[in-house]
Every structure is written in C-alpha cells, then in structure tokens.
Amino acid sequence: RHLGVRLERQPTAEGIRVLEVVPGSRAEKAGIRPGDIIRAVDGKPVRDLETLHNLFQKPASHVVFTVGRDGRIVEVTVVFEE
C-alpha cells in the first residue's frame, strides 16, 4: 500500500510531518496536505515511521488519519479501491 507522501524522517513531539503529497495519490484524494502532522492512525498514536508503516499496512477498505493542521486536529479518511 502506498499513501503518496514524503515524510520528515525525525518525528516531532506530536507526530510525523508531511513534507510533500504526490499529485493524484490516495493522500491527495483524501485531503492530506504538506505541513500536516500525522498524529494517529485509526485512533492509535503515531510516534515514529515504523509505527506509522505498521498501522497503515493492516487490511481494511479505509484508514482514518488524525492530523494536526494550522493549530487544529482534523480527521482524514484514506480509501483503498479494491
């Protein structure tokens, strides 16, 4: 599974910062933006890239990302086509 983002390697205290979103990717379609900080996946906190990868790989038709954006918390649903 590919989300279509480039992430900062070193997490912040809040999560992992999105540096770039690939045009036409699942991330772009879901509304993830550069500068977003991925804080949780399906309600489970993300503290590092390994945790994010493991949470993202579970079999499901969609995954809900909780992101920090401009001082707010936003939930973004990424859908996987069959």
Tab-separated table of C-alpha atoms in Angstrom, residues 1-2 4 6-7 9 12 14 17 19 21 23 27 33-34 36 38 46 49 51 54 57 60 62 67 69 75 77 81:
chain	number	residue	atom	x	y	z
A	1	ARG	CA	0.000	0.000	0.000
A	2	HIS	CA	1.228	3.428	-0.886
A	4	GLY	CA	1.699	9.006	-1.746
A	6	ARG	CA	7.080	12.155	1.608
A	7	LEU	CA	7.526	12.369	5.358
A	9	ARG	CA	12.364	11.311	8.994
A	12	THR	CA	8.035	15.861	16.184
A	14	GLU	CA	3.142	15.486	18.100
A	17	ARG	CA	5.225	15.890	9.448
A	19	LEU	CA	6.673	17.240	3.562
A	21	VAL	CA	1.967	14.974	-1.273
A	23	PRO	CA	-0.439	14.630	-7.127
A	27	ALA	CA	-3.240	11.071	0.237
A	33	ARG	CA	-1.626	18.413	2.785
A	34	PRO	CA	2.055	19.300	3.063
A	36	ASP	CA	0.111	18.244	8.171
A	38	ILE	CA	0.144	12.726	11.285
A	46	VAL	CA	1.996	7.555	15.748
A	49	LEU	CA	7.869	5.965	10.945
A	51	THR	CA	4.658	2.607	13.861
A	54	ASN	CA	2.740	-0.956	10.665
A	57	GLN	CA	-0.475	-1.947	6.446
A	60	ALA	CA	-9.004	-2.532	5.606
A	62	HIS	CA	-10.081	2.637	4.562
A	67	VAL	CA	-3.618	15.100	11.608
A	69	ARG	CA	-3.186	21.278	10.712
A	75	GLU	CA	-9.599	13.516	10.669
A	77	THR	CA	-10.082	9.113	5.624
A	81	GLU	CA	-10.010	0.814	-4.054
